mmCIF file of C-alpha atoms in Angstrom:
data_model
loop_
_atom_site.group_PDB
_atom_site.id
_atom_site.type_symbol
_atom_site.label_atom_id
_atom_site.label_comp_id
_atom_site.label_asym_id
_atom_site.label_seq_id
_atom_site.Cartn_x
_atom_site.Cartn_y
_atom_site.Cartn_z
ATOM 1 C CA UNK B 1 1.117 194.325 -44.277
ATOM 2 C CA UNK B 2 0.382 197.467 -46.260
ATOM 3 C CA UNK B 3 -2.910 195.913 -47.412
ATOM 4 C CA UNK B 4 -3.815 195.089 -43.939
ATOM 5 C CA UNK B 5 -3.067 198.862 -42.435
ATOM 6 C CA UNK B 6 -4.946 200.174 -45.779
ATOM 7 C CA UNK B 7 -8.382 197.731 -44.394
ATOM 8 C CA UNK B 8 -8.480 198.368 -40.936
ATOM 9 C CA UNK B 9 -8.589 202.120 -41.482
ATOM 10 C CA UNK B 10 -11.405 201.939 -44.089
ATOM 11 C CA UNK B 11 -13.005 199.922 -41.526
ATOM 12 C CA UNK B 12 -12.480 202.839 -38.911
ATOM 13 C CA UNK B 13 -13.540 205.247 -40.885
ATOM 14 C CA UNK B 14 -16.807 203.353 -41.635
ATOM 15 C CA UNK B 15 -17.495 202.847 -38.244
ATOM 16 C CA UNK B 16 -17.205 206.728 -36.992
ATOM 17 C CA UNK B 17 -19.462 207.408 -39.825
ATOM 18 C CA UNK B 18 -21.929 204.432 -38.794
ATOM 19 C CA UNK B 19 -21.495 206.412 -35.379
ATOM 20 C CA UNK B 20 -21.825 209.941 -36.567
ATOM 21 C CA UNK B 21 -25.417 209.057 -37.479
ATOM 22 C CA UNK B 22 -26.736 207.243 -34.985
ATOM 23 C CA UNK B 23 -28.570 209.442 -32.401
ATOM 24 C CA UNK B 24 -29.760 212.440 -34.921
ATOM 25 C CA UNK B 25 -32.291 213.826 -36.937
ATOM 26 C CA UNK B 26 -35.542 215.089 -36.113
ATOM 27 C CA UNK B 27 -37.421 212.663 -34.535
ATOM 28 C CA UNK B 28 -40.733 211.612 -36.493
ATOM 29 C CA UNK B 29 -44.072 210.190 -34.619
ATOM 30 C CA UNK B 30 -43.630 206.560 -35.795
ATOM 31 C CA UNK B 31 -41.280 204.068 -33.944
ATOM 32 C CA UNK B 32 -38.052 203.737 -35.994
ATOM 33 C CA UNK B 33 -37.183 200.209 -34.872
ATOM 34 C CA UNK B 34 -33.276 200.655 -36.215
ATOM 35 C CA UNK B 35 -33.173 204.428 -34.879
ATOM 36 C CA UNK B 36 -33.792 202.765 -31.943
ATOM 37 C CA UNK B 37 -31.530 199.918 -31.594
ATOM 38 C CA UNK B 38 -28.463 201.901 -32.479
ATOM 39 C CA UNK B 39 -28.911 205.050 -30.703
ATOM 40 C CA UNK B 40 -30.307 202.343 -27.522
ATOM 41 C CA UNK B 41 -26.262 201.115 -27.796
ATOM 42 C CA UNK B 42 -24.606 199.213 -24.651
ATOM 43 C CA UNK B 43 -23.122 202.177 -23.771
ATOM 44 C CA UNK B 44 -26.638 203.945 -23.747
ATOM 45 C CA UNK B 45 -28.370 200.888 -22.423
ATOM 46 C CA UNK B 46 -26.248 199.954 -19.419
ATOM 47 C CA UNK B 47 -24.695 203.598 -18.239
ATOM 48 C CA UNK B 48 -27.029 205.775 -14.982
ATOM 49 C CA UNK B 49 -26.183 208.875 -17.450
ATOM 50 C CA UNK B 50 -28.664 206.945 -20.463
ATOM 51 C CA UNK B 51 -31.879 208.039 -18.409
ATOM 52 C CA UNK B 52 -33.427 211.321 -16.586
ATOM 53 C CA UNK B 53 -34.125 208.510 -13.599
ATOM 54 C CA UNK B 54 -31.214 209.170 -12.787
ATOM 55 C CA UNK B 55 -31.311 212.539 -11.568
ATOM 56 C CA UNK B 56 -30.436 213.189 -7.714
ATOM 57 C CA UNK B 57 -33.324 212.752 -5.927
ATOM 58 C CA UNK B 58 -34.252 212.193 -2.163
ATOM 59 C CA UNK B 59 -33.884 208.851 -0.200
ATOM 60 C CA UNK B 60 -36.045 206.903 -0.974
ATOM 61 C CA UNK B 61 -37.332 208.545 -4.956
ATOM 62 C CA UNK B 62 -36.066 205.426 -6.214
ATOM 63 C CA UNK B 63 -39.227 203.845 -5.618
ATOM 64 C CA UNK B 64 -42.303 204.451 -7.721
ATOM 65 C CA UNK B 65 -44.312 207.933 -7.361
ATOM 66 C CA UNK B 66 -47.578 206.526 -9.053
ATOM 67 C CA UNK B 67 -46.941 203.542 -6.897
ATOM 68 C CA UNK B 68 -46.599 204.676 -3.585
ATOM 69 C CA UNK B 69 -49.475 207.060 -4.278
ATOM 70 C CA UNK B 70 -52.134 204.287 -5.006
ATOM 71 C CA UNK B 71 -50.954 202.208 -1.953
ATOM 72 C CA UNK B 72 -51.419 205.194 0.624
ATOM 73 C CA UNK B 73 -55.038 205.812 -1.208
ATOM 74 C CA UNK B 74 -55.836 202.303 -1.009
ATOM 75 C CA UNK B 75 -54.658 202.194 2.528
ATOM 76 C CA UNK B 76 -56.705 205.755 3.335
ATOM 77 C CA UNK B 77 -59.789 204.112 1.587
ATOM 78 C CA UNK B 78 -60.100 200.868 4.164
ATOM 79 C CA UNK B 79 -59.603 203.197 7.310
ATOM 80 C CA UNK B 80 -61.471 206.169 6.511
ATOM 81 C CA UNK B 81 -63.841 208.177 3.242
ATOM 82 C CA UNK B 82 -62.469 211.715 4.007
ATOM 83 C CA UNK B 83 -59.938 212.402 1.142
ATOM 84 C CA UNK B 84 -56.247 211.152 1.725
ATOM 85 C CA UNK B 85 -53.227 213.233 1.866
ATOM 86 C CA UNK B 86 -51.561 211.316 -1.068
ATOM 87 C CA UNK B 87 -48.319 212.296 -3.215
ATOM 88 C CA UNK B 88 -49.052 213.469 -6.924
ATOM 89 C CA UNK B 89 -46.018 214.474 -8.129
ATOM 90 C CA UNK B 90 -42.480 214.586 -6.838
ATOM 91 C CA UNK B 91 -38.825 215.181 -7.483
ATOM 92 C CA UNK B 92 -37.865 212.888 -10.628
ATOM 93 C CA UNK B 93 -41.166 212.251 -12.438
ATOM 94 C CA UNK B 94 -41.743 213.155 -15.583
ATOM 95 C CA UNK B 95 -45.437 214.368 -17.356
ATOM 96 C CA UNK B 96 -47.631 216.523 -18.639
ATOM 97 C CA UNK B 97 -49.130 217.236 -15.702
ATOM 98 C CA UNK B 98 -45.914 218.516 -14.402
ATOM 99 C CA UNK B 99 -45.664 220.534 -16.923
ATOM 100 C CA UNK B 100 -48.650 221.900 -16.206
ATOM 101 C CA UNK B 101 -47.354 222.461 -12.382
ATOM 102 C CA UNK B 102 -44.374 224.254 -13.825
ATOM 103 C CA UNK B 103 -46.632 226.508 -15.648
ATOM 104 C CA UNK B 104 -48.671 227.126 -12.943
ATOM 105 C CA UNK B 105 -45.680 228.096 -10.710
ATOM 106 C CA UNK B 106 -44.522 230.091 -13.526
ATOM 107 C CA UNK B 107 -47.410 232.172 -13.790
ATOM 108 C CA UNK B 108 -47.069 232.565 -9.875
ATOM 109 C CA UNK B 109 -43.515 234.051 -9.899
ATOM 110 C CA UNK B 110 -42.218 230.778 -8.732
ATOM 111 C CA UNK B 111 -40.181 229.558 -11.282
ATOM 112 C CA UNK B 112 -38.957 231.754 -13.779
ATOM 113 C CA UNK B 113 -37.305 228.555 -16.230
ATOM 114 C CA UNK B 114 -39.857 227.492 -18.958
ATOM 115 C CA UNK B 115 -41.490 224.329 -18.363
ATOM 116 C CA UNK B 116 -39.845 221.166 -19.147
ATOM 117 C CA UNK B 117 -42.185 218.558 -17.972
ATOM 118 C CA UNK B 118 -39.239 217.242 -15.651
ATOM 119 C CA UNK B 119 -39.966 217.496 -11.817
ATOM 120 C CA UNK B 120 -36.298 218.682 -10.968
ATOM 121 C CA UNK B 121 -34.489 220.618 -8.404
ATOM 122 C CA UNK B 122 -35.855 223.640 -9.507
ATOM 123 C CA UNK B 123 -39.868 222.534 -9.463
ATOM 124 C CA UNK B 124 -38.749 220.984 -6.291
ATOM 125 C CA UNK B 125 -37.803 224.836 -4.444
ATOM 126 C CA UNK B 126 -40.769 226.253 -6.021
ATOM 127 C CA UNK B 127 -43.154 223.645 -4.781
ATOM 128 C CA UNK B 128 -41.259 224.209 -1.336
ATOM 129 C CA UNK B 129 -41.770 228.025 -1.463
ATOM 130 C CA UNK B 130 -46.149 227.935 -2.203
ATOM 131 C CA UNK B 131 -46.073 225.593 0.371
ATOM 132 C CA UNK B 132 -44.237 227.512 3.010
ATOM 133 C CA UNK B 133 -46.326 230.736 2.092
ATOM 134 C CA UNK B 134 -49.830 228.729 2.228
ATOM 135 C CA UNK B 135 -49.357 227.245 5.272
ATOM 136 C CA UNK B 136 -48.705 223.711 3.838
ATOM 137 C CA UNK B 137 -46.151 220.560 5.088
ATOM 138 C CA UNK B 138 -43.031 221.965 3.102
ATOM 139 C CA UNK B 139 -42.092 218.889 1.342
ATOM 140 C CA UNK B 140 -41.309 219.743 -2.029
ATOM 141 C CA UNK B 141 -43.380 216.943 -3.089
ATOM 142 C CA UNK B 142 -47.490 217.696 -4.676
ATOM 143 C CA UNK B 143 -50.234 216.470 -2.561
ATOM 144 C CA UNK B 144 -53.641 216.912 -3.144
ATOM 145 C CA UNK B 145 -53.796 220.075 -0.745
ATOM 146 C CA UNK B 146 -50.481 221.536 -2.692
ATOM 147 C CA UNK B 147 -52.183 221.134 -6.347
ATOM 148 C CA UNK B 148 -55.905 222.490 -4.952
ATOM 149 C CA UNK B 149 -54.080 225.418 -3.491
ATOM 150 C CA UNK B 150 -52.089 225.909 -6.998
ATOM 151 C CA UNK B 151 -54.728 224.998 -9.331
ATOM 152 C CA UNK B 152 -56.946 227.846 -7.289
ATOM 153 C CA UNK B 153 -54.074 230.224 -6.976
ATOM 154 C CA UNK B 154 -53.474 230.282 -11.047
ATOM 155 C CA UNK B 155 -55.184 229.646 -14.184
ATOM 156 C CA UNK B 156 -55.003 227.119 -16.480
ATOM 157 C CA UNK B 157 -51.945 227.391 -18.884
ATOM 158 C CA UNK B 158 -52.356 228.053 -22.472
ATOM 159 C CA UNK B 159 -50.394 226.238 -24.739
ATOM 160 C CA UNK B 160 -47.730 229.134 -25.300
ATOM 161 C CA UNK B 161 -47.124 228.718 -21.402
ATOM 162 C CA UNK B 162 -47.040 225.204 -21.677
ATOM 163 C CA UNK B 163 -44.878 225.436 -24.503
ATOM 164 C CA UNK B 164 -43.089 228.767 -24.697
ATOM 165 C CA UNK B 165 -41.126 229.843 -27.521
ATOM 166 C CA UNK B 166 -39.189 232.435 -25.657
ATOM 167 C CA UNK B 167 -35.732 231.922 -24.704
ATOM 168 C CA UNK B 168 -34.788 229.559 -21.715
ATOM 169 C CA UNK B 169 -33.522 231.358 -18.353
ATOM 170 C CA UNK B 170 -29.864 229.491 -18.057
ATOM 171 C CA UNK B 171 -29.709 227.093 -15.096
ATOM 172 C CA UNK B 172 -27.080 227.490 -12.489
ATOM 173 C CA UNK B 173 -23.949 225.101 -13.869
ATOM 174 C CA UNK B 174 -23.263 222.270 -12.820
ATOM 175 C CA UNK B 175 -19.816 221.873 -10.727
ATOM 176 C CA UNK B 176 -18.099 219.771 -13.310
ATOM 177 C CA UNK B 177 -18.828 222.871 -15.789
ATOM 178 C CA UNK B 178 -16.469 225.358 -13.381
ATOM 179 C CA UNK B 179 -13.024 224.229 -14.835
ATOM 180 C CA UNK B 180 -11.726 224.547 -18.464
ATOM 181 C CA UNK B 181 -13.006 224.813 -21.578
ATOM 182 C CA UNK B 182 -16.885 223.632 -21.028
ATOM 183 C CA UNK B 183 -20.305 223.123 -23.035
ATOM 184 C CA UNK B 184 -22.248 223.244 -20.150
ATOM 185 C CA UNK B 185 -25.592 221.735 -21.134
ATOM 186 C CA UNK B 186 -28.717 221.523 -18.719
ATOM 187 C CA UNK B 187 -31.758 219.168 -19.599
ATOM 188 C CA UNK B 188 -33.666 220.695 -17.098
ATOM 189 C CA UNK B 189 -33.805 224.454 -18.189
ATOM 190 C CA UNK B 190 -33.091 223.163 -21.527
ATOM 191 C CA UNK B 191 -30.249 225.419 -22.123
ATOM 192 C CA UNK B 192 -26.433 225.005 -23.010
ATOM 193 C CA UNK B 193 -23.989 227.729 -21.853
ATOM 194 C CA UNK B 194 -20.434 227.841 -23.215
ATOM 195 C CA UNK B 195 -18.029 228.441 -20.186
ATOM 196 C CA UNK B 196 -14.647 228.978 -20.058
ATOM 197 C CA UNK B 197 -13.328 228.553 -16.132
ATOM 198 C CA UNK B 198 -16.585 229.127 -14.608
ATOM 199 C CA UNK B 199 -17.497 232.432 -16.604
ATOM 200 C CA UNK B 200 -20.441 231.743 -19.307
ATOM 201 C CA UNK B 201 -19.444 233.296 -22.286
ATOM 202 C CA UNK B 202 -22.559 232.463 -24.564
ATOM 203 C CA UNK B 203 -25.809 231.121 -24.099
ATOM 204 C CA UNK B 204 -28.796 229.175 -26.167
ATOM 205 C CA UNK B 205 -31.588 227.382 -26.222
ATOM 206 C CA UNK B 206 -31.956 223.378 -26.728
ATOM 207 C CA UNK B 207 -33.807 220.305 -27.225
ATOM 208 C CA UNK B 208 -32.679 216.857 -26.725
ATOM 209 C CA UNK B 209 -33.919 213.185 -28.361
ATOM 210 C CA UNK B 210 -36.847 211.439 -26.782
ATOM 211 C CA UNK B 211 -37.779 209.206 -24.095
ATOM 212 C CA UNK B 212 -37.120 206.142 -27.047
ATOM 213 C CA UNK B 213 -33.478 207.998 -27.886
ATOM 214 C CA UNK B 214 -32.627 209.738 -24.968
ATOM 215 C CA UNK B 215 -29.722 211.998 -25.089
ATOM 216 C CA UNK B 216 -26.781 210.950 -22.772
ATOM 217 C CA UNK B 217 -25.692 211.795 -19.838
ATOM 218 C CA UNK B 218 -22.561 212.958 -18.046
ATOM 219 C CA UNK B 219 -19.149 214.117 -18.942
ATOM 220 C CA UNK B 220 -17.455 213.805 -22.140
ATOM 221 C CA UNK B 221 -14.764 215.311 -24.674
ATOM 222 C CA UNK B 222 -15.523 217.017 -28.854
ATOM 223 C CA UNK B 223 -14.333 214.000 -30.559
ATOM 224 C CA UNK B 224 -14.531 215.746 -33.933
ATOM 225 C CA UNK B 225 -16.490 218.858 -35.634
ATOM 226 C CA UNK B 226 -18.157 218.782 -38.918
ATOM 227 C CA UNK B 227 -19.515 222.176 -40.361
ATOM 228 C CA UNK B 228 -21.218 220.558 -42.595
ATOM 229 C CA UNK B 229 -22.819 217.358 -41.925
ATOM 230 C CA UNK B 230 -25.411 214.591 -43.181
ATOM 231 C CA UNK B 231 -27.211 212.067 -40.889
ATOM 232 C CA UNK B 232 -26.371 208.666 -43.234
ATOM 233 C CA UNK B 233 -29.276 207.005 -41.418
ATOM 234 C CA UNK B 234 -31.841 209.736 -41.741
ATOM 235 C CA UNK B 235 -30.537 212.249 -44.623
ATOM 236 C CA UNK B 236 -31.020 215.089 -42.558
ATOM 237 C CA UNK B 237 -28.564 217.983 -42.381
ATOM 238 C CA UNK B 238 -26.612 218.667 -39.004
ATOM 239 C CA UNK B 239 -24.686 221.928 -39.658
ATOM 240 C CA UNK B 240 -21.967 222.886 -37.324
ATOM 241 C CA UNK B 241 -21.756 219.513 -35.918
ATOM 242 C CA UNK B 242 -19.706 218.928 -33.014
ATOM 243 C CA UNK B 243 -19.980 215.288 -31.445
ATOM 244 C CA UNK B 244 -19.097 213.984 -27.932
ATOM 245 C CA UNK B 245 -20.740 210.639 -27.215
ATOM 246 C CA UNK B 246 -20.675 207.900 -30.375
ATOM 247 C CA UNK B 247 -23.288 209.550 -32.711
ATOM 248 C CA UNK B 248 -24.101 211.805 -30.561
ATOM 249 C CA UNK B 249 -23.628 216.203 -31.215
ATOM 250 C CA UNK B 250 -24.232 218.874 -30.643
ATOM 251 C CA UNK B 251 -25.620 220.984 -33.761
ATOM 252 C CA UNK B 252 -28.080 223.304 -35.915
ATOM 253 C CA UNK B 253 -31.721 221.877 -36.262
ATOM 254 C CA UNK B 254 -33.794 223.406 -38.599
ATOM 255 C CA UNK B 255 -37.215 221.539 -37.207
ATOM 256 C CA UNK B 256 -36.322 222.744 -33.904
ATOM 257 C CA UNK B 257 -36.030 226.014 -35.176
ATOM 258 C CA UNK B 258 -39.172 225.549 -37.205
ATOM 259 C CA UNK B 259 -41.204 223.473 -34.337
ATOM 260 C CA UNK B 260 -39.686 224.123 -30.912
ATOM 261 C CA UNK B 261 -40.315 221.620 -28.335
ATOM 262 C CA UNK B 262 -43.070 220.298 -30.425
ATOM 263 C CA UNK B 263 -40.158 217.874 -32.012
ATOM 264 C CA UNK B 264 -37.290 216.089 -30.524
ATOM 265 C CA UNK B 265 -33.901 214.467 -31.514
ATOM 266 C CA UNK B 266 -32.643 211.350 -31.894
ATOM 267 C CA UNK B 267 -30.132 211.777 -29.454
ATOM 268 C CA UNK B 268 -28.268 214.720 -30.040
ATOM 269 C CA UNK B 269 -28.521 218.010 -28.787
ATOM 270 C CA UNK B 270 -30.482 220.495 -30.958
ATOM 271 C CA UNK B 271 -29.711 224.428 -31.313
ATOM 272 C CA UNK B 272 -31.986 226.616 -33.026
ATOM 273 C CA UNK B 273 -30.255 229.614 -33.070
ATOM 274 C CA UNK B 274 -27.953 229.110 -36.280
ATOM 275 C CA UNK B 275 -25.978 232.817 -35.785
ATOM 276 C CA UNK B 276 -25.374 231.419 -32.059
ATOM 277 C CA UNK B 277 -23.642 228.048 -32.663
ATOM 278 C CA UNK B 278 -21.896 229.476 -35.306
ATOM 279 C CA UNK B 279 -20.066 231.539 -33.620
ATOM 280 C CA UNK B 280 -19.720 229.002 -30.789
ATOM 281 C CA UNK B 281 -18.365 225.955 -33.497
ATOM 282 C CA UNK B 282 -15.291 228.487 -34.213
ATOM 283 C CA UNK B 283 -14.637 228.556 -30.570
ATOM 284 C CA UNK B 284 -15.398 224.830 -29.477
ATOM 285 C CA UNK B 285 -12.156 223.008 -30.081
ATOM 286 C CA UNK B 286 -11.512 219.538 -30.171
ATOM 287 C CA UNK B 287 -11.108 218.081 -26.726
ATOM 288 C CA UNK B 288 -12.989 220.557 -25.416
ATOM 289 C CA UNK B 289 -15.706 219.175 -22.182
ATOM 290 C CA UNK B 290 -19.339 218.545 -22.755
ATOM 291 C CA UNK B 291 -21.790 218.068 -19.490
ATOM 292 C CA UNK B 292 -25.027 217.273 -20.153
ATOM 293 C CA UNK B 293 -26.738 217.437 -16.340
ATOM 294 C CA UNK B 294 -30.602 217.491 -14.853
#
């Protein structure tokens, strides 16, 4: 019986270490089929918070942008050859080219968030807001008219506006962030603020894993902190690790403080700013809440 009690908890412990590395690391330009297939785990795979489609959007978002865009054009095309009033971009899509919107907005006082190349519910009040003051339908959605108007309104973003290295404005917290102990952690501005019942008592900037390793989703609890820490599946340090889904933590990234938003994780949530989540690991305790929102 001894023996027995002695296996199963090397078997434990093998597994949260399995876990520990499954989501992290810098992520590097070719596929990693087995980076994939763990961090892609049935938790990941079958749970709304595993992808930014998710994110609260309008009746009726659930169905295709690009799609419903090239069936009103088609439709436009057999009844008349003056240009149609079609949708471009709208609350939930991802791209470049919303970046590129976001800069735009930026650069007229619209937003004040760095881009993210996520059309969220900030893009979304922006959009509204040129609209409203250029005499255009107020949708919150880019048409045609709405991206003319912008693109003539602003100039085309460099790549520092695309990609800014500045610090992230803090996006308003979520309401599950407003009670307790919190790491408060928005995809959208890219930004986690440490809250303690509803006051933010630290903020920073971070990056999250890719669209192949997307970072969860939702509410969750520190499991366990590691100040010092080694990814066993890609050898890559993760100082001042704190983790709250799986494989999944929060901690130090050199390449994100030595890239920016040029990288990306394999899941976990990335913090640049050593000094920062330092100080924030000898406050986090285990047990503590993690939201990670749009």
């Amino acid at each position: 019986m001894q023996r027995q009690r002695v296996i199963i908890r090397t078997i434990g412990v093998a597994t949260a270490v399995a876990l520990a590395a499954t989501a992290c690391g810098p992520q590097k330009t070719e596929p990693v089929a087995s980076a994939s297939s763990v961090s892609s785990s049935p938790t990941a795979g079958t749970s709304p918070e595993a992808s930014p489609s998710t994110d609260d959007k309008p009746g009726g978002a659930s169905a295709s942008p690009s799609a419903s865009a090239s069936a009103s054009a088609s439709a436009s095309a057999s009844a008349s050859p003056s240009p149609s009033v079609k949708q471009i971009m709208a609350n939930g899509d991802e791209s470049e080219q919303v970046r590129e919107l976001q800069a735009r907005l930026r650069q007229l006082k619209l937003m004040s968030v760095a881009p993210t190349g996520f059309y969220g519910s900030k893009t979304t009040a922006a959009v509204k807001s040129f609209q409203s003051k250029n005499a255009l339908n107020p949708t919150g959605s880019v048409d045609e008219a709405t991206w003319k108007k912008i693109q003539g309104a602003s100039k085309k973003p460099t790549d520092d506006e695309l990609r800014p290295s500045t610090v992230n404005e803090v996006d308003a917290p979520d309401p599950r962030c407003m009670t307790g102990r919190v790491m408060c952690i928005s995809k959208e501005s890219r930004t986690l603020a440490w809250m303690i019942d509803g006051k933010i008592v630290s903020t920073m900037d971070v990056r999250f894993g890719s669209e192949n390793t997307p970072t969860r989703e939702g509410v969750f609890n520190v499991g366990w902190k590691a100040k010092e820490w080694t990814s066993t599946i890609y050898h890559t340090p993760m100082p001042y690790a704190m983790f709250f889904s799986g494989g999944q933590a929060v901690h130090y990234s050199a390449d994100f403080a030595a890239r920016g938003y040029a990288g990306a994780s394999h899941g976990c949530v990335n913090v640049r700013d050593k000094g920062k989540l330092s100080a924030l690991f000898d406050q986090v305790q285990v047990g503590d809440k993690v939201v990670v929102y749009w």
